[in-house]
Each structure stands twice: as C-alpha cells, then as structure tokens.
Amino acid sequence: MANHSQFGFQDASSPIMEELVEFHDHALMVALAICSLVLYLLALMLMENLSSNTVDAQEVELIWTILPAIVLILLALPSLQILYMMDEIDEPDLTLKAIGHQWYWTYEYTDFKDLTFDSYMIPTTDLPSGHFRLLEVDHRVVIPMESSIRIIVTAGDVLHSWAIPTLGVKTDAIPGRLNQTSFITTRPGIFYGQCSEICGANHSYMPIVVESTPLTHFENWSSLLSS
C-alpha cells in the first residue's frame, strides 16, 4: 500500500515485482555513474586548459563508441530476462478472467462452475470505518497464496487496464481481444490496484482488490460462492 511522501516502490509481493525493483536499482546505478562521469568531465574542462588538438583523437572516439555499447548491454541483458519471465506461463494452478466495463470489473474463475461476480467500488458514504476511500470494492478477487495464477484480461466496451503495482502486473483490457499474464503471490495480504487506462468519466472509480490467502481458506471461499 502506498503512503504519503513515499519515494520508493510498494513492497514487492511477487517474484516478478522483486526482479523489477532490482532492475530499477541496477539501472539507477548505471545512470548515476554516467551522470558522475559527465559532471567530472565538465569540471575538468572548466578547471584545465583545453587541448587544441581536435583533429586526431582516435583514442577518445574509440572510448565514446565502446563505452555506450557496454552500458546498453548492461541494461539490455537483465531487461530481456525480466521480459521473458513476464511472458512465461507454464501450467497455472488457477485461471482467472477479468472483464473491464464502464466502470466495474467482472471476474470469472474458469476452473470452477458458475463462479462469476461483478466487482464495484464501494461509495464513500457506504464505506466501513477503517477502509480505504476509492479503493475498496464489494467483491474482492480471492486467490491462493504461492500458486501460479494466470489472468486473462479483456473488455466489454472500451479500453481498460488491469494493474496491481505491488504484484508487478499491468495488462491492457481490449474489446475483442484476450491478453494474458501470470503472477505468484509470495505472502498473504490484500493488494490494491486501479484501472490504468483512461476509460471515461468514472475511470478513477473502478479499483481492483486482490486478496491472497492460504489454500484452505481459498477452498472454503470458493465452495461457499459456488454453492
């Protein structure tokens, strides 16, 4: 959950988000090294006498050609690794379908019979004490912890986007098209997200709430809703 004056990411709750945070720190260190080098060279130019030999500088040209290539490789390799990890979906334990509407979500648990519900934001006037304004819903998505979850995302009217920052998940919901992604929650908890594609007047009022629970609690919840 994000806090006021927070400068960092939310606590990672999935392996993918942990990798994304590590890559962010890696890229930030590379950028810091580049900025430090540029500032050092600028200071050197201001304090030292400049060389008038600008015609033949093969060593300098070699350095400023090879060095950016090395920097790009240092950024590209971990980036490609994470991209392939995010696209990998191998025998999920549970498949969930999310359908975006103006302005609510419909969820279908395709592994269960008749387990479908709509999820609307709870109005501020009806919000119980201690709950988060503009983030709570009347029906949460419940998933088993430490299980591979595949989510299929689409839309019934306009473009939407299903996003949970703490899980590192953001998938576009496009009418007539099925997009999919997968994630694993590493701890129990309640994770909040919002539609991340401008979809109309009430775009800000279609939150997403995912509740990660132990497997036994999920089985009890699913059997209760299916009955």
C-alpha positions as protocol buffer text, in pm:
chain_id: "A"
residue {
  index: 1
  type: MET
  ca { x: 0 y: 0 z: 0 }
}
residue {
  index: 2
  type: ALA
  ca { x: 139 y: 340 z: -98 }
}
residue {
  index: 3
  type: ASN
  ca { x: 195 y: 604 z: 171 }
}
residue {
  index: 4
  type: HIS
  ca { x: 214 y: 983 z: 166 }
}
residue {
  index: 5
  type: SER
  ca { x: 559 y: 1120 z: 73 }
}
residue {
  index: 6
  type: GLN
  ca { x: 671 y: 775 z: -40 }
}
residue {
  index: 7
  type: PHE
  ca { x: 966 y: 789 z: -279 }
}
residue {
  index: 8
  type: GLY
  ca { x: 1017 y: 417 z: -340 }
}
residue {
  index: 9
  type: PHE
  ca { x: 811 y: 130 z: -473 }
}
residue {
  index: 10
  type: GLN
  ca { x: 549 y: -55 z: -275 }
}
residue {
  index: 11
  type: ASP
  ca { x: 672 y: -370 z: -103 }
}
residue {
  index: 12
  type: ALA
  ca { x: 710 y: -642 z: -365 }
}
residue {
  index: 13
  type: SER
  ca { x: 464 y: -928 z: -322 }
}
residue {
  index: 14
  type: SER
  ca { x: 558 y: -1139 z: -625 }
}
residue {
  index: 15
  type: PRO
  ca { x: 884 y: -1268 z: -776 }
}
residue {
  index: 16
  type: ILE
  ca { x: 831 y: -1055 z: -1087 }
}
residue {
  index: 17
  type: MET
  ca { x: 799 y: -735 z: -884 }
}
residue {
  index: 18
  type: GLU
  ca { x: 1114 y: -825 z: -691 }
}
residue {
  index: 19
  type: GLU
  ca { x: 1300 y: -856 z: -1021 }
}
residue {
  index: 20
  type: LEU
  ca { x: 1158 y: -524 z: -1144 }
}
residue {
  index: 21
  type: VAL
  ca { x: 1272 y: -344 z: -829 }
}
residue {
  index: 22
  type: GLU
  ca { x: 1620 y: -494 z: -860 }
}
residue {
  index: 23
  type: PHE
  ca { x: 1640 y: -388 z: -1225 }
}
residue {
  index: 24
  type: HIS
  ca { x: 1529 y: -37 z: -1132 }
}
residue {
  index: 25
  type: ASP
  ca { x: 1809 y: -14 z: -875 }
}
residue {
  index: 26
  type: HIS
  ca { x: 2056 y: -154 z: -1131 }
}
residue {
  index: 27
  type: ALA
  ca { x: 1953 y: 99 z: -1397 }
}
residue {
  index: 28
  type: LEU
  ca { x: 1962 y: 381 z: -1142 }
}
residue {
  index: 29
  type: MET
  ca { x: 2322 y: 296 z: -1050 }
}
residue {
  index: 30
  type: VAL
  ca { x: 2420 y: 295 z: -1419 }
}
residue {
  index: 31
  type: ALA
  ca { x: 2255 y: 635 z: -1467 }
}
residue {
  index: 32
  type: LEU
  ca { x: 2430 y: 766 z: -1154 }
}
residue {
  index: 33
  type: ALA
  ca { x: 2767 y: 651 z: -1286 }
}
residue {
  index: 34
  type: ILE
  ca { x: 2704 y: 822 z: -1622 }
}
residue {
  index: 35
  type: CYS
  ca { x: 2598 y: 1149 z: -1458 }
}
residue {
  index: 36
  type: SER
  ca { x: 2902 y: 1141 z: -1229 }
}
residue {
  index: 37
  type: LEU
  ca { x: 3134 y: 1088 z: -1525 }
}
residue {
  index: 38
  type: VAL
  ca { x: 2976 y: 1375 z: -1721 }
}
residue {
  index: 39
  type: LEU
  ca { x: 2997 y: 1612 z: -1423 }
}
residue {
  index: 40
  type: TYR
  ca { x: 3360 y: 1515 z: -1367 }
}
residue {
  index: 41
  type: LEU
  ca { x: 3449 y: 1585 z: -1731 }
}
residue {
  index: 42
  type: LEU
  ca { x: 3266 y: 1918 z: -1722 }
}
residue {
  index: 43
  type: ALA
  ca { x: 3450 y: 2022 z: -1408 }
}
residue {
  index: 44
  type: LEU
  ca { x: 3778 y: 1911 z: -1564 }
}
residue {
  index: 45
  type: MET
  ca { x: 3711 y: 2121 z: -1874 }
}
residue {
  index: 46
  type: LEU
  ca { x: 3635 y: 2428 z: -1664 }
}
residue {
  index: 47
  type: MET
  ca { x: 3945 y: 2397 z: -1448 }
}
residue {
  index: 48
  type: GLU
  ca { x: 4201 y: 2277 z: -1704 }
}
residue {
  index: 49
  type: ASN
  ca { x: 4327 y: 2428 z: -2025 }
}
residue {
  index: 50
  type: LEU
  ca { x: 4156 y: 2274 z: -2327 }
}
residue {
  index: 51
  type: SER
  ca { x: 4364 y: 2095 z: -2587 }
}
residue {
  index: 52
  type: SER
  ca { x: 4363 y: 2249 z: -2933 }
}
residue {
  index: 53
  type: ASN
  ca { x: 4426 y: 1910 z: -3094 }
}
residue {
  index: 54
  type: THR
  ca { x: 4071 y: 1823 z: -3206 }
}
residue {
  index: 55
  type: VAL
  ca { x: 4154 y: 1676 z: -3546 }
}
residue {
  index: 56
  type: ASP
  ca { x: 4310 y: 1345 z: -3450 }
}
residue {
  index: 57
  type: ALA
  ca { x: 4155 y: 1190 z: -3137 }
}
residue {
  index: 58
  type: GLN
  ca { x: 4119 y: 823 z: -3219 }
}
residue {
  index: 59
  type: GLU
  ca { x: 4154 y: 706 z: -2859 }
}
residue {
  index: 60
  type: VAL
  ca { x: 3873 y: 934 z: -2742 }
}
residue {
  index: 61
  type: GLU
  ca { x: 3649 y: 830 z: -3031 }
}
residue {
  index: 62
  type: LEU
  ca { x: 3715 y: 464 z: -2950 }
}
residue {
  index: 63
  type: ILE
  ca { x: 3623 y: 517 z: -2586 }
}
residue {
  index: 64
  type: TRP
  ca { x: 3298 y: 705 z: -2654 }
}
residue {
  index: 65
  type: THR
  ca { x: 3197 y: 436 z: -2903 }
}
residue {
  index: 66
  type: ILE
  ca { x: 3272 y: 130 z: -2690 }
}
residue {
  index: 67
  type: LEU
  ca { x: 3157 y: 268 z: -2354 }
}
residue {
  index: 68
  type: PRO
  ca { x: 2793 y: 338 z: -2458 }
}
residue {
  index: 69
  type: ALA
  ca { x: 2775 y: -8 z: -2614 }
}
residue {
  index: 70
  type: ILE
  ca { x: 2883 y: -165 z: -2284 }
}
residue {
  index: 71
  type: VAL
  ca { x: 2625 y: 43 z: -2096 }
}
residue {
  index: 72
  type: LEU
  ca { x: 2348 y: -67 z: -2333 }
}
residue {
  index: 73
  type: ILE
  ca { x: 2447 y: -432 z: -2288 }
}
residue {
  index: 74
  type: LEU
  ca { x: 2441 y: -394 z: -1910 }
}
residue {
  index: 75
  type: LEU
  ca { x: 2085 y: -260 z: -1936 }
}
residue {
  index: 76
  type: ALA
  ca { x: 1957 y: -488 z: -2213 }
}
residue {
  index: 77
  type: LEU
  ca { x: 2052 y: -828 z: -2068 }
}
residue {
  index: 78
  type: PRO
  ca { x: 1861 y: -806 z: -1737 }
}
residue {
  index: 79
  type: SER
  ca { x: 1575 y: -625 z: -1912 }
}
residue {
  index: 80
  type: LEU
  ca { x: 1531 y: -907 z: -2165 }
}
residue {
  index: 81
  type: GLN
  ca { x: 1550 y: -1164 z: -1887 }
}
residue {
  index: 82
  type: ILE
  ca { x: 1263 y: -997 z: -1700 }
}
residue {
  index: 83
  type: LEU
  ca { x: 1056 y: -961 z: -2018 }
}
residue {
  index: 84
  type: TYR
  ca { x: 1084 y: -1333 z: -2088 }
}
residue {
  index: 85
  type: MET
  ca { x: 995 y: -1410 z: -1726 }
}
residue {
  index: 86
  type: MET
  ca { x: 681 y: -1196 z: -1751 }
}
residue {
  index: 87
  type: ASP
  ca { x: 571 y: -1372 z: -2071 }
}
residue {
  index: 88
  type: GLU
  ca { x: 627 y: -1722 z: -1935 }
}
residue {
  index: 89
  type: ILE
  ca { x: 303 y: -1901 z: -1845 }
}
residue {
  index: 90
  type: ASP
  ca { x: 355 y: -2269 z: -1765 }
}
residue {
  index: 91
  type: GLU
  ca { x: 71 y: -2486 z: -1632 }
}
residue {
  index: 92
  type: PRO
  ca { x: -102 y: -2236 z: -1399 }
}
residue {
  index: 93
  type: ASP
  ca { x: -269 y: -2360 z: -1082 }
}
residue {
  index: 94
  type: LEU
  ca { x: -564 y: -2125 z: -1132 }
}
residue {
  index: 95
  type: THR
  ca { x: -703 y: -1931 z: -1426 }
}
residue {
  index: 96
  type: LEU
  ca { x: -894 y: -1608 z: -1370 }
}
residue {
  index: 97
  type: LYS
  ca { x: -1068 y: -1398 z: -1633 }
}
residue {
  index: 98
  type: ALA
  ca { x: -1112 y: -1023 z: -1579 }
}
residue {
  index: 99
  type: ILE
  ca { x: -1352 y: -827 z: -1799 }
}
residue {
  index: 100
  type: GLY
  ca { x: -1348 y: -448 z: -1784 }
}
residue {
  index: 101
  type: HIS
  ca { x: -1669 y: -247 z: -1812 }
}
residue {
  index: 102
  type: GLN
  ca { x: -1762 y: 116 z: -1762 }
}
residue {
  index: 103
  type: TRP
  ca { x: -1699 y: 129 z: -1468 }
}
residue {
  index: 104
  type: TYR
  ca { x: -1658 y: -203 z: -1290 }
}
residue {
  index: 105
  type: TRP
  ca { x: -1487 y: -540 z: -1332 }
}
residue {
  index: 106
  type: THR
  ca { x: -1637 y: -882 z: -1392 }
}
residue {
  index: 107
  type: TYR
  ca { x: -1440 y: -1186 z: -1277 }
}
residue {
  index: 108
  type: GLU
  ca { x: -1478 y: -1545 z: -1391 }
}
residue {
  index: 109
  type: TYR
  ca { x: -1300 y: -1838 z: -1226 }
}
residue {
  index: 110
  type: THR
  ca { x: -1283 y: -2066 z: -1527 }
}
residue {
  index: 111
  type: ASP
  ca { x: -1168 y: -2368 z: -1323 }
}
residue {
  index: 112
  type: PHE
  ca { x: -1493 y: -2362 z: -1125 }
}
residue {
  index: 113
  type: LYS
  ca { x: -1853 y: -2396 z: -1232 }
}
residue {
  index: 114
  type: ASP
  ca { x: -2067 y: -2081 z: -1204 }
}
residue {
  index: 115
  type: LEU
  ca { x: -1810 y: -1884 z: -1006 }
}
residue {
  index: 116
  type: THR
  ca { x: -1860 y: -1536 z: -1154 }
}
residue {
  index: 117
  type: PHE
  ca { x: -1921 y: -1199 z: -993 }
}
residue {
  index: 118
  type: ASP
  ca { x: -1905 y: -825 z: -1058 }
}
residue {
  index: 119
  type: SER
  ca { x: -1679 y: -600 z: -854 }
}
residue {
  index: 120
  type: TYR
  ca { x: -1790 y: -240 z: -792 }
}
residue {
  index: 121
  type: MET
  ca { x: -1623 y: 32 z: -589 }
}
residue {
  index: 122
  type: ILE
  ca { x: -1786 y: 94 z: -252 }
}
residue {
  index: 123
  type: PRO
  ca { x: -1913 y: 456 z: -239 }
}
residue {
  index: 124
  type: THR
  ca { x: -1759 y: 678 z: 26 }
}
residue {
  index: 125
  type: THR
  ca { x: -2095 y: 713 z: 201 }
}
residue {
  index: 126
  type: ASP
  ca { x: -2119 y: 334 z: 246 }
}
residue {
  index: 127
  type: LEU
  ca { x: -1753 y: 275 z: 334 }
}
residue {
  index: 128
  type: PRO
  ca { x: -1695 y: 95 z: 666 }
}
residue {
  index: 129
  type: SER
  ca { x: -1470 y: 262 z: 920 }
}
residue {
  index: 130
  type: GLY
  ca { x: -1100 y: 198 z: 866 }
}
residue {
  index: 131
  type: HIS
  ca { x: -1129 y: 108 z: 497 }
}
residue {
  index: 132
  type: PHE
  ca { x: -960 y: 292 z: 211 }
}
residue {
  index: 133
  type: ARG
  ca { x: -1158 y: 553 z: 21 }
}
residue {
  index: 134
  type: LEU
  ca { x: -1189 y: 494 z: -357 }
}
residue {
  index: 135
  type: LEU
  ca { x: -1004 y: 162 z: -327 }
}
residue {
  index: 136
  type: GLU
  ca { x: -1245 y: -79 z: -158 }
}
residue {
  index: 137
  type: VAL
  ca { x: -1481 y: -300 z: -360 }
}
residue {
  index: 138
  type: ASP
  ca { x: -1789 y: -500 z: -274 }
}
residue {
  index: 139
  type: HIS
  ca { x: -1639 y: -828 z: -405 }
}
residue {
  index: 140
  type: ARG
  ca { x: -1267 y: -894 z: -383 }
}
residue {
  index: 141
  type: VAL
  ca { x: -1067 y: -1128 z: -603 }
}
residue {
  index: 142
  type: VAL
  ca { x: -951 y: -1412 z: -378 }
}
residue {
  index: 143
  type: ILE
  ca { x: -653 y: -1625 z: -485 }
}
residue {
  index: 144
  type: PRO
  ca { x: -443 y: -1894 z: -316 }
}
residue {
  index: 145
  type: MET
  ca { x: -104 y: -1783 z: -192 }
}
residue {
  index: 146
  type: GLU
  ca { x: 215 y: -1922 z: -352 }
}
residue {
  index: 147
  type: SER
  ca { x: 22 y: -2057 z: -651 }
}
residue {
  index: 148
  type: SER
  ca { x: 71 y: -1979 z: -1018 }
}
residue {
  index: 149
  type: ILE
  ca { x: -220 y: -1758 z: -1126 }
}
residue {
  index: 150
  type: ARG
  ca { x: -297 y: -1693 z: -1490 }
}
residue {
  index: 151
  type: ILE
  ca { x: -522 y: -1397 z: -1557 }
}
residue {
  index: 152
  type: ILE
  ca { x: -694 y: -1342 z: -1891 }
}
residue {
  index: 153
  type: VAL
  ca { x: -792 y: -980 z: -1944 }
}
residue {
  index: 154
  type: THR
  ca { x: -1040 y: -832 z: -2190 }
}
residue {
  index: 155
  type: ALA
  ca { x: -1301 y: -555 z: -2206 }
}
residue {
  index: 156
  type: GLY
  ca { x: -1668 y: -535 z: -2292 }
}
residue {
  index: 157
  type: ASP
  ca { x: -1686 y: -175 z: -2412 }
}
residue {
  index: 158
  type: VAL
  ca { x: -1376 y: 49 z: -2421 }
}
residue {
  index: 159
  type: LEU
  ca { x: -1007 y: 16 z: -2337 }
}
residue {
  index: 160
  type: HIS
  ca { x: -922 y: -62 z: -1974 }
}
residue {
  index: 161
  type: SER
  ca { x: -610 y: -186 z: -1796 }
}
residue {
  index: 162
  type: TRP
  ca { x: -589 y: -433 z: -1506 }
}
residue {
  index: 163
  type: ALA
  ca { x: -300 y: -331 z: -1280 }
}
residue {
  index: 164
  type: ILE
  ca { x: -171 y: -427 z: -934 }
}
residue {
  index: 165
  type: PRO
  ca { x: 154 y: -237 z: -864 }
}
residue {
  index: 166
  type: THR
  ca { x: 273 y: -448 z: -570 }
}
residue {
  index: 167
  type: LEU
  ca { x: 245 y: -763 z: -787 }
}
residue {
  index: 168
  type: GLY
  ca { x: 417 y: -609 z: -1088 }
}
residue {
  index: 169
  type: VAL
  ca { x: 112 y: -674 z: -1306 }
}
residue {
  index: 170
  type: LYS
  ca { x: -35 y: -441 z: -1569 }
}
residue {
  index: 171
  type: THR
  ca { x: -230 y: -587 z: -1862 }
}
residue {
  index: 172
  type: ASP
  ca { x: -439 y: -395 z: -2115 }
}
residue {
  index: 173
  type: ALA
  ca { x: -806 y: -489 z: -2148 }
}
residue {
  index: 174
  type: ILE
  ca { x: -900 y: -453 z: -2515 }
}
residue {
  index: 175
  type: PRO
  ca { x: -1251 y: -527 z: -2653 }
}
residue {
  index: 176
  type: GLY
  ca { x: -1249 y: -835 z: -2875 }
}
residue {
  index: 177
  type: ARG
  ca { x: -901 y: -941 z: -2768 }
}
residue {
  index: 178
  type: LEU
  ca { x: -769 y: -1164 z: -2490 }
}
residue {
  index: 179
  type: ASN
  ca { x: -444 y: -1066 z: -2317 }
}
residue {
  index: 180
  type: GLN
  ca { x: -291 y: -1282 z: -2050 }
}
residue {
  index: 181
  type: THR
  ca { x: -25 y: -1267 z: -1783 }
}
residue {
  index: 182
  type: SER
  ca { x: 67 y: -1463 z: -1473 }
}
residue {
  index: 183
  type: PHE
  ca { x: 190 y: -1396 z: -1122 }
}
residue {
  index: 184
  type: ILE
  ca { x: 257 y: -1565 z: -789 }
}
residue {
  index: 185
  type: THR
  ca { x: 188 y: -1400 z: -455 }
}
residue {
  index: 186
  type: THR
  ca { x: 464 y: -1466 z: -203 }
}
residue {
  index: 187
  type: ARG
  ca { x: 272 y: -1363 z: 108 }
}
residue {
  index: 188
  type: PRO
  ca { x: -85 y: -1332 z: 232 }
}
residue {
  index: 189
  type: GLY
  ca { x: -244 y: -992 z: 221 }
}
residue {
  index: 190
  type: ILE
  ca { x: -477 y: -752 z: 42 }
}
residue {
  index: 191
  type: PHE
  ca { x: -334 y: -580 z: -264 }
}
residue {
  index: 192
  type: TYR
  ca { x: -489 y: -274 z: -428 }
}
residue {
  index: 193
  type: GLY
  ca { x: -481 y: -155 z: -786 }
}
residue {
  index: 194
  type: GLN
  ca { x: -681 y: 59 z: -1026 }
}
residue {
  index: 195
  type: CYS
  ca { x: -778 y: 74 z: -1389 }
}
residue {
  index: 196
  type: SER
  ca { x: -470 y: 220 z: -1558 }
}
residue {
  index: 197
  type: GLU
  ca { x: -619 y: 324 z: -1890 }
}
residue {
  index: 198
  type: ILE
  ca { x: -840 y: 632 z: -1921 }
}
residue {
  index: 199
  type: CYS
  ca { x: -1182 y: 484 z: -1997 }
}
residue {
  index: 200
  type: GLY
  ca { x: -1436 y: 761 z: -1943 }
}
residue {
  index: 201
  type: ALA
  ca { x: -1585 y: 990 z: -1683 }
}
residue {
  index: 202
  type: ASN
  ca { x: -1562 y: 742 z: -1393 }
}
residue {
  index: 203
  type: HIS
  ca { x: -1221 y: 600 z: -1482 }
}
residue {
  index: 204
  type: SER
  ca { x: -1094 y: 679 z: -1131 }
}
residue {
  index: 205
  type: TYR
  ca { x: -1374 y: 479 z: -969 }
}
residue {
  index: 206
  type: MET
  ca { x: -1307 y: 120 z: -1077 }
}
residue {
  index: 207
  type: PRO
  ca { x: -1047 y: -12 z: -830 }
}
residue {
  index: 208
  type: ILE
  ca { x: -907 y: -365 z: -814 }
}
residue {
  index: 209
  type: VAL
  ca { x: -862 y: -557 z: -489 }
}
residue {
  index: 210
  type: VAL
  ca { x: -683 y: -893 z: -473 }
}
residue {
  index: 211
  type: GLU
  ca { x: -683 y: -1094 z: -151 }
}
residue {
  index: 212
  type: SER
  ca { x: -411 y: -1357 z: -119 }
}
residue {
  index: 213
  type: THR
  ca { x: -499 y: -1632 z: 130 }
}
residue {
  index: 214
  type: PRO
  ca { x: -376 y: -1979 z: 224 }
}
residue {
  index: 215
  type: LEU
  ca { x: -507 y: -2259 z: 6 }
}
residue {
  index: 216
  type: THR
  ca { x: -751 y: -2392 z: 268 }
}
residue {
  index: 217
  type: HIS
  ca { x: -915 y: -2050 z: 305 }
}
residue {
  index: 218
  type: PHE
  ca { x: -943 y: -2017 z: -72 }
}
residue {
  index: 219
  type: GLU
  ca { x: -1108 y: -2359 z: -99 }
}
residue {
  index: 220
  type: ASN
  ca { x: -1362 y: -2264 z: 168 }
}
residue {
  index: 221
  type: TRP
  ca { x: -1433 y: -1932 z: -5 }
}
residue {
  index: 222
  type: SER
  ca { x: -1476 y: -2088 z: -350 }
}
residue {
  index: 223
  type: SER
  ca { x: -1703 y: -2366 z: -223 }
}
residue {
  index: 224
  type: LEU
  ca { x: -1917 y: -2108 z: -42 }
}
residue {
  index: 225
  type: LEU
  ca { x: -1961 y: -1894 z: -355 }
}
residue {
  index: 226
  type: SER
  ca { x: -2016 y: -2191 z: -585 }
}
residue {
  index: 227
  type: SER
  ca { x: -2295 y: -2335 z: -370 }
}
